[in-house]
PDB file of C-alpha atoms in Angstrom:
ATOM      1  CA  UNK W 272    -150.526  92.900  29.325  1.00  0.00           C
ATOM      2  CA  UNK W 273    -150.943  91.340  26.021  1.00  0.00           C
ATOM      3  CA  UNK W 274    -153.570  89.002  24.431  1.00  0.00           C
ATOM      4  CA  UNK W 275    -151.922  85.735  24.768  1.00  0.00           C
ATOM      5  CA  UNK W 276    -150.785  86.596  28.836  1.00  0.00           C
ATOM      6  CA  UNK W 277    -154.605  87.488  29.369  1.00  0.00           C
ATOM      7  CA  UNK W 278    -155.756  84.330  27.723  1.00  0.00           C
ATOM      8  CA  UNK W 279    -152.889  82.147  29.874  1.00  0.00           C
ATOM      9  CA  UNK W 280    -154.183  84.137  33.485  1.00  0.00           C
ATOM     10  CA  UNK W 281    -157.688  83.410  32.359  1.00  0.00           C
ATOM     11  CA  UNK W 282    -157.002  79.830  31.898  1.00  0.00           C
ATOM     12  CA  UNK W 283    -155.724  79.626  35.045  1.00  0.00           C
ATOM     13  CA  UNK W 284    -158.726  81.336  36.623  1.00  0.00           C
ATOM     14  CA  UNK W 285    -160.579  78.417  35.105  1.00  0.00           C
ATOM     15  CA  UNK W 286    -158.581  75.963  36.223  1.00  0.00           C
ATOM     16  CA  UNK W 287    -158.571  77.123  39.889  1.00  0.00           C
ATOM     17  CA  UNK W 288    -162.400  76.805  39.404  1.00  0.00           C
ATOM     18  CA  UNK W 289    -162.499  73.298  38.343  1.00  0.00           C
ATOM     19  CA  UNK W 290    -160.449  72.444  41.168  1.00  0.00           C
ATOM     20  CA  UNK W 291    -162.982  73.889  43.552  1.00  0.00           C
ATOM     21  CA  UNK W 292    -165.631  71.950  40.739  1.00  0.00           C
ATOM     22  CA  UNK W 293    -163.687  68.782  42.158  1.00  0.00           C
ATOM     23  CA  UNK W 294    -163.990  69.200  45.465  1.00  0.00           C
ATOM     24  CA  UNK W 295    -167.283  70.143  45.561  1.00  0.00           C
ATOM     25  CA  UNK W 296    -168.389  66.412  43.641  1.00  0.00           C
ATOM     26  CA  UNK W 297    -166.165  64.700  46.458  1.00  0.00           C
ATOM     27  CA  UNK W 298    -168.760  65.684  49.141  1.00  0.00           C
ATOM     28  CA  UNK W 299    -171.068  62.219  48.588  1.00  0.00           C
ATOM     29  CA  UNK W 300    -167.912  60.727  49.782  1.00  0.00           C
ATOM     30  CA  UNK W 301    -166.329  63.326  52.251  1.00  0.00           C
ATOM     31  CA  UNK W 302    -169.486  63.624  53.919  1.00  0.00           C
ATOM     32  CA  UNK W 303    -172.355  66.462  53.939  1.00  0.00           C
ATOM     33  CA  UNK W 304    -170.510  67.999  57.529  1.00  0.00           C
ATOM     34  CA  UNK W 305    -167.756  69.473  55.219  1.00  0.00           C
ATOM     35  CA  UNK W 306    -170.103  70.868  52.830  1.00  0.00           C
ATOM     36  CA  UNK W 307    -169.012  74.288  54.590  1.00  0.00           C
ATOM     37  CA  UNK W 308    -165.422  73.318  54.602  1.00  0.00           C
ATOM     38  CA  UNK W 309    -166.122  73.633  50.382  1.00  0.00           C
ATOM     39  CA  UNK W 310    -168.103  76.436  50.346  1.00  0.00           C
ATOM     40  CA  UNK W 311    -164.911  77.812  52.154  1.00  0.00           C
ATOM     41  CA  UNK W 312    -162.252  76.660  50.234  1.00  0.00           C
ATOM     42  CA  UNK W 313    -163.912  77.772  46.685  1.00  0.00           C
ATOM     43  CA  UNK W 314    -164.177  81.165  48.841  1.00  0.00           C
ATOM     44  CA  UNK W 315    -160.688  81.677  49.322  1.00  0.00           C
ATOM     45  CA  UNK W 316    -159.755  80.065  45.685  1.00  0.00           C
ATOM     46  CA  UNK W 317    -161.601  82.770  43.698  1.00  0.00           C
ATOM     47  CA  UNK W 318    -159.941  85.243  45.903  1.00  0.00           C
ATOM     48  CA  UNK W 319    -156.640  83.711  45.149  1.00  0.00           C
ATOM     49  CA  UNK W 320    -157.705  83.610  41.636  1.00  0.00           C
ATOM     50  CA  UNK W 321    -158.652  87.228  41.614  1.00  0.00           C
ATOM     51  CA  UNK W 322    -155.699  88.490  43.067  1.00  0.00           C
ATOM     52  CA  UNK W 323    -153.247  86.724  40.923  1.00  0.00           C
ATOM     53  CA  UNK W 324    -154.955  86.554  37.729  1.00  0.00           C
ATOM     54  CA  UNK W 325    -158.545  88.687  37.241  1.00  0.00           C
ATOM     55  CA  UNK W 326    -157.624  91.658  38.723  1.00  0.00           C
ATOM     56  CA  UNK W 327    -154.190  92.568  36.435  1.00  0.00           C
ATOM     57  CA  UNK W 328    -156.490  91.983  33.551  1.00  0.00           C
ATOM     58  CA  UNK W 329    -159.052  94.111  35.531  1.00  0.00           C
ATOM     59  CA  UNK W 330    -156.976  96.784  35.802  1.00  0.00           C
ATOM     60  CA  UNK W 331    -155.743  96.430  31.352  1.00  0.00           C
ATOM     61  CA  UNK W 332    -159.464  97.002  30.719  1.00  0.00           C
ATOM     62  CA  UNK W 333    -159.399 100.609  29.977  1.00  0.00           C
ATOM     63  CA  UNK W 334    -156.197 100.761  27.676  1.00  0.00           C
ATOM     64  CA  UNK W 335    -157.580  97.484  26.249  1.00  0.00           C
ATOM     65  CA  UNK W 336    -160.900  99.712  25.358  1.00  0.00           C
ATOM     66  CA  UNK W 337    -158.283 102.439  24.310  1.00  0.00           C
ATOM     67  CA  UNK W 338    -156.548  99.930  22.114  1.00  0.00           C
ATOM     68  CA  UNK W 339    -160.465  98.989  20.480  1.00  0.00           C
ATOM     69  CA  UNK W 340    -160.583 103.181  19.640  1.00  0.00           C
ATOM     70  CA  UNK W 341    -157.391 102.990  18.150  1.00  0.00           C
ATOM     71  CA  UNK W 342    -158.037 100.490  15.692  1.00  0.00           C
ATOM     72  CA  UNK W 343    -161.936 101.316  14.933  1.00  0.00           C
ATOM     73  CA  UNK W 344    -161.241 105.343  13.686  1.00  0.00           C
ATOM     74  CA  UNK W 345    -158.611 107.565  12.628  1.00  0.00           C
ATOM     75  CA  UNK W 346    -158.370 109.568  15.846  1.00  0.00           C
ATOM     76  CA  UNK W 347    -155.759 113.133  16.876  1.00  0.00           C
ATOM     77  CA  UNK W 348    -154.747 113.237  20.062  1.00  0.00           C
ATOM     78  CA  UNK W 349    -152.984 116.247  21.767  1.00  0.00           C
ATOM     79  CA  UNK W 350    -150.286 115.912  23.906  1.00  0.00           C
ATOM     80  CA  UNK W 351    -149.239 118.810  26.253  1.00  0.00           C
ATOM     81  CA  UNK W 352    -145.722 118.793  27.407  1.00  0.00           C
ATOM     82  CA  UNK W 353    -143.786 120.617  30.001  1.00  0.00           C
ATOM     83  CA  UNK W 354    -139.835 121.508  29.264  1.00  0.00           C
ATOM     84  CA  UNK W 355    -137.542 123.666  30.502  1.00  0.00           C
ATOM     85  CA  UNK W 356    -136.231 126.938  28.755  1.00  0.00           C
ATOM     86  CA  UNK W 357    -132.769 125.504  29.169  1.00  0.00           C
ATOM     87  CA  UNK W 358    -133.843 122.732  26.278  1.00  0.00           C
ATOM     88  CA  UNK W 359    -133.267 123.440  22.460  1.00  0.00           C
ATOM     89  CA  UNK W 360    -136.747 124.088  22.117  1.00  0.00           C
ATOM     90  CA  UNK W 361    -136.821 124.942  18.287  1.00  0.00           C
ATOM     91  CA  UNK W 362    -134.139 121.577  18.065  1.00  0.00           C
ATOM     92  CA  UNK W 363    -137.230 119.343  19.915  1.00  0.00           C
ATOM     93  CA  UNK W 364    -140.086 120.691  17.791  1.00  0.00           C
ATOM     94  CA  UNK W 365    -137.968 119.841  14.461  1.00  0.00           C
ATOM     95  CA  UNK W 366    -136.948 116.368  15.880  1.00  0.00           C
ATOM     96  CA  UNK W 367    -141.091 115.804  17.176  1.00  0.00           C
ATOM     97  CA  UNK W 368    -142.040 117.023  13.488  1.00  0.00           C
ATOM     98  CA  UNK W 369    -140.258 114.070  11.972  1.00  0.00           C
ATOM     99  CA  UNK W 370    -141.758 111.406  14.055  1.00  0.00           C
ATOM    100  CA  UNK W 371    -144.266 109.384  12.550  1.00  0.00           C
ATOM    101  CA  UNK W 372    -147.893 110.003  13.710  1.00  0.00           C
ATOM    102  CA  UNK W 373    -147.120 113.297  14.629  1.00  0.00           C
ATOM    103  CA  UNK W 374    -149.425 116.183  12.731  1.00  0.00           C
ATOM    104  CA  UNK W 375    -148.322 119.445  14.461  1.00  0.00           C
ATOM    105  CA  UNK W 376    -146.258 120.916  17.231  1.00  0.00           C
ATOM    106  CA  UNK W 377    -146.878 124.774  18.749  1.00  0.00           C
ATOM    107  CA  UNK W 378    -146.232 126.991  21.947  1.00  0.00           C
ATOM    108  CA  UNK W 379    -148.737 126.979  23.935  1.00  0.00           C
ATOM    109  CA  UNK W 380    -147.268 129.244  26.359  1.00  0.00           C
ATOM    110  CA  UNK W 381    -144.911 129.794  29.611  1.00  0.00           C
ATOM    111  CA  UNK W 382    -145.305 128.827  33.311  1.00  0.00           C
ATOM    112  CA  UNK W 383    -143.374 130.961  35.598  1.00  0.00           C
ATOM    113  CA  UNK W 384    -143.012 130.144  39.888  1.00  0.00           C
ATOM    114  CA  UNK W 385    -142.134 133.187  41.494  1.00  0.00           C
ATOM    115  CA  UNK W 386    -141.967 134.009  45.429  1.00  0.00           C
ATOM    116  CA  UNK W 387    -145.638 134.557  46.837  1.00  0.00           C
ATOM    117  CA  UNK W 388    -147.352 137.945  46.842  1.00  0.00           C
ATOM    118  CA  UNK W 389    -150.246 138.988  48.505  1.00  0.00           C
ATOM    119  CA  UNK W 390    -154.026 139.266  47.204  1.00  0.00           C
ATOM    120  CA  UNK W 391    -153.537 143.262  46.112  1.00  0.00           C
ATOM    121  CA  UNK W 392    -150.176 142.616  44.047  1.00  0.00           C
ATOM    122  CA  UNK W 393    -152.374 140.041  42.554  1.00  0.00           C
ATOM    123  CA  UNK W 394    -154.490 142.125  40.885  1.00  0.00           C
ATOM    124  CA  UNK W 395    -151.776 144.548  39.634  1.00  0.00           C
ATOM    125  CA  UNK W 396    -150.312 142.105  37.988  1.00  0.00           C
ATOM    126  CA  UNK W 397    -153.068 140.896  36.125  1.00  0.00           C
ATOM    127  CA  UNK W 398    -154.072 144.103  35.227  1.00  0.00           C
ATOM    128  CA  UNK W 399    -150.764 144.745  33.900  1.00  0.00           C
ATOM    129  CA  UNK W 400    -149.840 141.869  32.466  1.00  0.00           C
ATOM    130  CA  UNK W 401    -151.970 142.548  29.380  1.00  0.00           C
ATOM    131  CA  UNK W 402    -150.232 145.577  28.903  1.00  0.00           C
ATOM    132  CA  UNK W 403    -146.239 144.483  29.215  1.00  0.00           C
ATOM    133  CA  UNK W 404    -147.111 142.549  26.356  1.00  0.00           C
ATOM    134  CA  UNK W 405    -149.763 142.170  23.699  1.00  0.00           C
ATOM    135  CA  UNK W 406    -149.451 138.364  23.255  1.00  0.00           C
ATOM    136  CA  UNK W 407    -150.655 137.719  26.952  1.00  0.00           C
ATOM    137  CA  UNK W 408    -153.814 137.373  26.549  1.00  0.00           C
ATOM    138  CA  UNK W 409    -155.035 134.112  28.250  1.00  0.00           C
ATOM    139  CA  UNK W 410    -153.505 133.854  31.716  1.00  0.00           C
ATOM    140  CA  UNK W 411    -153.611 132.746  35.280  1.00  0.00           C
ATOM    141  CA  UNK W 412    -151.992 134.582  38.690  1.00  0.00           C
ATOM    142  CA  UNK W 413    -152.303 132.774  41.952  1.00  0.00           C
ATOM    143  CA  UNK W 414    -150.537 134.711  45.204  1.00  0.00           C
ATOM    144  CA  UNK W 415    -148.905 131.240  45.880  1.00  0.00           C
ATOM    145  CA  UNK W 416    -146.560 132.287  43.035  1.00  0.00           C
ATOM    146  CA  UNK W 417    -147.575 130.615  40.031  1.00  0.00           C
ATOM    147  CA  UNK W 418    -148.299 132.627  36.893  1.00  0.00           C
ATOM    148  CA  UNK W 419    -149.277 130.534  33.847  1.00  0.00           C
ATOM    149  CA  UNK W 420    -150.024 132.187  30.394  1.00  0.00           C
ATOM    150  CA  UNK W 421    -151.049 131.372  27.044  1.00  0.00           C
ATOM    151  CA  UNK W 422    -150.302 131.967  24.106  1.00  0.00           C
ATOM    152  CA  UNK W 423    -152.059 133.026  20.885  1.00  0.00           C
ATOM    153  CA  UNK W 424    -149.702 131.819  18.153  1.00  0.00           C
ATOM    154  CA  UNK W 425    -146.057 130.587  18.096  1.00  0.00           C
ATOM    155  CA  UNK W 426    -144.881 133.957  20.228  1.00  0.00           C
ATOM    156  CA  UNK W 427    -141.265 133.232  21.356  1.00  0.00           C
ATOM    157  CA  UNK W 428    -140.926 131.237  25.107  1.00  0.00           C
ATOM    158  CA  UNK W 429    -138.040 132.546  25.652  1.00  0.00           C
ATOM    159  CA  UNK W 430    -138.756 136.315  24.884  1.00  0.00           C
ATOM    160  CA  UNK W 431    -142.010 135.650  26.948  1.00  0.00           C
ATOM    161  CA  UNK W 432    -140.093 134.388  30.022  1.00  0.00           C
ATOM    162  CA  UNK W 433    -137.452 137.172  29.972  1.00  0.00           C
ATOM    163  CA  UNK W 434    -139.806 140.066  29.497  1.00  0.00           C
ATOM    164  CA  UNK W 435    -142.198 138.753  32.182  1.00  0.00           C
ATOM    165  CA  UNK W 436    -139.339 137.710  34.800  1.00  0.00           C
ATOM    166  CA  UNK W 437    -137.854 141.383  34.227  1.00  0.00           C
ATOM    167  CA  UNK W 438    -141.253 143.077  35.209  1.00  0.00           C
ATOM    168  CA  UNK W 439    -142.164 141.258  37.802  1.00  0.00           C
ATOM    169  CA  UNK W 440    -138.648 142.166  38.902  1.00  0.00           C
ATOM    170  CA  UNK W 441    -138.442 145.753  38.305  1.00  0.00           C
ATOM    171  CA  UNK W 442    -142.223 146.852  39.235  1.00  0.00           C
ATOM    172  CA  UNK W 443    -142.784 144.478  42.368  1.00  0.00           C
ATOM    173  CA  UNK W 444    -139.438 142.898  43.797  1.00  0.00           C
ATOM    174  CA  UNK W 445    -140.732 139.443  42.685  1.00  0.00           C
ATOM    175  CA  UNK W 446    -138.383 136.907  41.992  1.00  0.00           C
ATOM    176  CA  UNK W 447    -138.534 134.355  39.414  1.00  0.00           C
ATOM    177  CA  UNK W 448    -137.568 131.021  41.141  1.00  0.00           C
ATOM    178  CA  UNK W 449    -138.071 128.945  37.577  1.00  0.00           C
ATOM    179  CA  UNK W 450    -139.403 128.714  34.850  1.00  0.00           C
ATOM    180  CA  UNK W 451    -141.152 126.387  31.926  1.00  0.00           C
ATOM    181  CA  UNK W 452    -142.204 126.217  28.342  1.00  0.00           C
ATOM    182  CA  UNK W 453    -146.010 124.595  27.280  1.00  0.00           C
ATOM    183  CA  UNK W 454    -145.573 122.783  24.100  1.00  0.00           C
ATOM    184  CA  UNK W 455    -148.682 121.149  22.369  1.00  0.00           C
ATOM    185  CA  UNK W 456    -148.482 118.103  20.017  1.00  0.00           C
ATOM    186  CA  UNK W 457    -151.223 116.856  17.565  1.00  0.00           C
ATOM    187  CA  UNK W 458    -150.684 113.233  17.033  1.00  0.00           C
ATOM    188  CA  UNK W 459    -152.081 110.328  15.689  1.00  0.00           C
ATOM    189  CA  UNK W 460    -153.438 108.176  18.515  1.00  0.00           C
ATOM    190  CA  UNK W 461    -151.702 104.495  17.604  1.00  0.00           C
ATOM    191  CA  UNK W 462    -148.358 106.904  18.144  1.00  0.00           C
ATOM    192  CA  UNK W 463    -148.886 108.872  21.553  1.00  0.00           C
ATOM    193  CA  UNK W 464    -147.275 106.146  22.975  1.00  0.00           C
ATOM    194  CA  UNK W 465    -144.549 106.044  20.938  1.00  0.00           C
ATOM    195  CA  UNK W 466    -143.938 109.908  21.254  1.00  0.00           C
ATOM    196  CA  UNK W 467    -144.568 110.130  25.094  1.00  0.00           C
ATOM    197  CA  UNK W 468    -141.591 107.603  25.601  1.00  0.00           C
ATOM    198  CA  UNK W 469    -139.303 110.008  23.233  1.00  0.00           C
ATOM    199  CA  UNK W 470    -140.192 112.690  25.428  1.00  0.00           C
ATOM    200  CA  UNK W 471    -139.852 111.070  28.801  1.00  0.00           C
ATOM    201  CA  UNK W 472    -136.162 110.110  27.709  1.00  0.00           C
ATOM    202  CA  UNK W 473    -135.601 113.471  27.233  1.00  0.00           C
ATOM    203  CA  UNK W 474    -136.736 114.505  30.711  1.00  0.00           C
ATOM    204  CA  UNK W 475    -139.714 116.358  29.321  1.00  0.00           C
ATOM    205  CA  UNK W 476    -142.399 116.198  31.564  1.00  0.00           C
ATOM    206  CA  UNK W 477    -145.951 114.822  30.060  1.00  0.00           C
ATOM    207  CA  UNK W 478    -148.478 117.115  31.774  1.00  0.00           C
ATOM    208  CA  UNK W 479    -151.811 115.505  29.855  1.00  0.00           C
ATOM    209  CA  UNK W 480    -153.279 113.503  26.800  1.00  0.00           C
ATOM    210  CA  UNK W 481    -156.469 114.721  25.338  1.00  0.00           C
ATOM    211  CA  UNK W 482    -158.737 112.940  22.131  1.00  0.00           C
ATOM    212  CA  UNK W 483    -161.114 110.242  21.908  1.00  0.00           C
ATOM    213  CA  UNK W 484    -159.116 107.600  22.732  1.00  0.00           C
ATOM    214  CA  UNK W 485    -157.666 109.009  26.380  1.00  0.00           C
ATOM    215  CA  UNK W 486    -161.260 110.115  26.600  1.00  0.00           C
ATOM    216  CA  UNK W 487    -162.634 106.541  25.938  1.00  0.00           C
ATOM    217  CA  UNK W 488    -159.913 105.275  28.441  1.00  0.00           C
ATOM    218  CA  UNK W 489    -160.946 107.748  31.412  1.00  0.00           C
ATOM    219  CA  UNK W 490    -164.551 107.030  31.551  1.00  0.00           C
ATOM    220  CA  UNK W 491    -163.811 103.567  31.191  1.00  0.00           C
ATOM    221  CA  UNK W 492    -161.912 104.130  34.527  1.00  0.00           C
ATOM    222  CA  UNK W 493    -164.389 106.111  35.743  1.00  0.00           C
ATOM    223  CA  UNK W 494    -167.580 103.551  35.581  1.00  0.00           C
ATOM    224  CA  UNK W 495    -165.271 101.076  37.082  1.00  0.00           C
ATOM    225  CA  UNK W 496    -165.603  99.354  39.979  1.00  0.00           C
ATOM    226  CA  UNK W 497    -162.949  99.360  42.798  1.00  0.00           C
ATOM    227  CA  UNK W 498    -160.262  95.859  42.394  1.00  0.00           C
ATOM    228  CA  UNK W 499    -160.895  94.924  45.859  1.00  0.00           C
ATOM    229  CA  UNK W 500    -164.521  94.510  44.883  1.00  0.00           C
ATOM    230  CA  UNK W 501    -163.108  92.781  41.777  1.00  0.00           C
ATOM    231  CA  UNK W 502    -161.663  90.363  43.666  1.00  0.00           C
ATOM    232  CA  UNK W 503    -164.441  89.725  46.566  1.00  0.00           C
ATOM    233  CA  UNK W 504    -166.511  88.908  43.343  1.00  0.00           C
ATOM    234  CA  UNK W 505    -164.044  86.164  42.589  1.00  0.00           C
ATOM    235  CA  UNK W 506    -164.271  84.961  45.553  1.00  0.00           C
ATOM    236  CA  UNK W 507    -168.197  84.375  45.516  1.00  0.00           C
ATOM    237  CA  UNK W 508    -167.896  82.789  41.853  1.00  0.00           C
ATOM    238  CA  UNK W 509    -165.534  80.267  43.745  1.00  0.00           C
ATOM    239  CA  UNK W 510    -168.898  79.766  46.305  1.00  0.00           C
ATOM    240  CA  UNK W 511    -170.960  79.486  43.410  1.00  0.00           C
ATOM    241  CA  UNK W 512    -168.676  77.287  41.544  1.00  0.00           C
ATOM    242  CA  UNK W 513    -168.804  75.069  44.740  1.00  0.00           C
ATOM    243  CA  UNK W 514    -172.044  75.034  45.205  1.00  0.00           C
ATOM    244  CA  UNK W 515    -173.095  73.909  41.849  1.00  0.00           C
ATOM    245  CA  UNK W 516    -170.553  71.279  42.286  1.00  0.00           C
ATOM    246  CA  UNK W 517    -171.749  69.903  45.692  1.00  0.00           C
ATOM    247  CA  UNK W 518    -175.581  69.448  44.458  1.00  0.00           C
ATOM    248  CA  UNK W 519    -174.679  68.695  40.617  1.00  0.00           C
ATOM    249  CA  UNK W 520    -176.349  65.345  40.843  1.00  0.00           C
ATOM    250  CA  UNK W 521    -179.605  67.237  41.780  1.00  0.00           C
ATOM    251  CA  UNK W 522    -179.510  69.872  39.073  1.00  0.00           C
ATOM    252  CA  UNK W 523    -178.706  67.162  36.380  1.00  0.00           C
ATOM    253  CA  UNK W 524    -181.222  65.318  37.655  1.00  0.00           C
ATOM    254  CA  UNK W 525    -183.681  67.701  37.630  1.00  0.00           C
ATOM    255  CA  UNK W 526    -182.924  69.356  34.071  1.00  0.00           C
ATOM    256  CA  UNK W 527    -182.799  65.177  32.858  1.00  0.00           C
ATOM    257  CA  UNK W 528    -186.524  65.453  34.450  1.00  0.00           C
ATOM    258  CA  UNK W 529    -187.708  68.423  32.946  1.00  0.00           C
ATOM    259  CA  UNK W 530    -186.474  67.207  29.539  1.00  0.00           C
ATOM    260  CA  UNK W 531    -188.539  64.181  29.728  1.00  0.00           C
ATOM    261  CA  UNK W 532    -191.839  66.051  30.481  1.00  0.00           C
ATOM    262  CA  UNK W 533    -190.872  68.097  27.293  1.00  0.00           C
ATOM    263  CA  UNK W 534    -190.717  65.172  24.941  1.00  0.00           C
ATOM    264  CA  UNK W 535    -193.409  63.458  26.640  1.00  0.00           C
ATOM    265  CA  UNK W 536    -195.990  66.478  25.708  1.00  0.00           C
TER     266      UNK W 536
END
């Protein structure tokens, strides 16, 4: 949502309010019996209000803080993408080099689902993995047939996925049912979103943004409150709106009081 459809929903809000504002300075005429027919209506105003109008800004809040650590420093993000081996890999890095914002693109290694194993082929593999090739050194084996591994510098996917598949193959009978390259892209943070679209139109699956400014976002999420409760808060502004409506006479009267006794010191 942008600035001016924020400003327009919170003008409505308002106006919803001054509506219940209205009603409320009817009640010398309605009659002090419908006082609670007020206090109701306001009630179920705010929550109208809330639903249709604070809540989708509610819910902006934490991109709109994103947007405020955009503009305030010169922040990196890092993007980590998920592609398939069948994609030009060397052909997306050159293309993601020449897009604006971004700093640097690198392997960050292979993900590999294979059939299950049990708990002792487990740790064979791990302690072989090591060994099959030097380059595997950070890695992750789980029996439900996912092996993950990282890589130390820009070591080849594509070598890495054949000469993994064909062990696990050859030494164990497990089958490789497909496979996936890690890719990791430094970028300037006012172009993540710019470089997430290019990747999602080429099928590429985002698997997470990391920096300041998806950091400032997620603990803005975090502290939070839930939108129902959002809204069930618009709903007692409404009350209080009415309220303050239905015994403005008093109040004025009594702040009109209490300014006299200041003068009159």
């Amino acid at each position: 949502m942008d600035i001016i459809g924020a400003i327009i929903y919170i003008f409505l809000f308002i106006l919803l309010m001054v509506f219940v504002f209205s009603m409320g300075l009817l009640t010398p005429i309605i009659g002090k019996k419908d006082i609670i027919s007020v206090l109701a209506i306001g009630f179920i105003v705010g929550l109208v209000g809330g639903t249709f109008f604070i809540s989708p800004i509610y819910q902006e809040m934490p991109y709109v803080v994103g947007s405020v650590y955009e503009t305030i420093g010169d922040n990196n993000e890092t993007i980590t993408a998920e592609l398939s081996p069948s994609i030009d890999e060397n052909s997306l890095i050159t293309e993601l080099k020449q897009k604006e914002g971004v700093i640097s693109v690198s392997n960050k290694g292979i993900v590999l689902k294979t059939d299950p194993f049990p708990e002792d082929r487990k740790k064979i593999i791990e302690e072989k993995i090591p060994i099959v090739d030097e380059n595997f050194k950070n890695f992750s084996v789980q029996t439900g047939g996912l092996i993950s591994i990282n890589f130390t510098g820009n070591y080849d996917p594509s070598t890495a996925i054949d000469t993994l598949s064909e062990w696990l193959m050859y030494s164990s009978g497990i089958n490789v049912k497909y496979s996936s390259v890690i890719i990791q892209i430094n970028a300037k943070s006012n172009s993540v979103n710019e470089i997430t679209d290019y990747l999602e139109s080429k099928n590429i699956v985002v698997n997470s943004i990391d920096g300041p400014v998806q950091n400032a976002i997620n603990s803005t999420k975090e502290s939070m409150i839930d939108t129902n409760y959002m809204i069930l808060i618009s709903g007692i502004i409404g009350v209080i709106v009415a309220i303050i409506s239905i015994f403005f006479d008093n109040i004025t009267e009594g702040i009109r009081r209490i300014i006299i006794k200041i003068r009159n010191r």
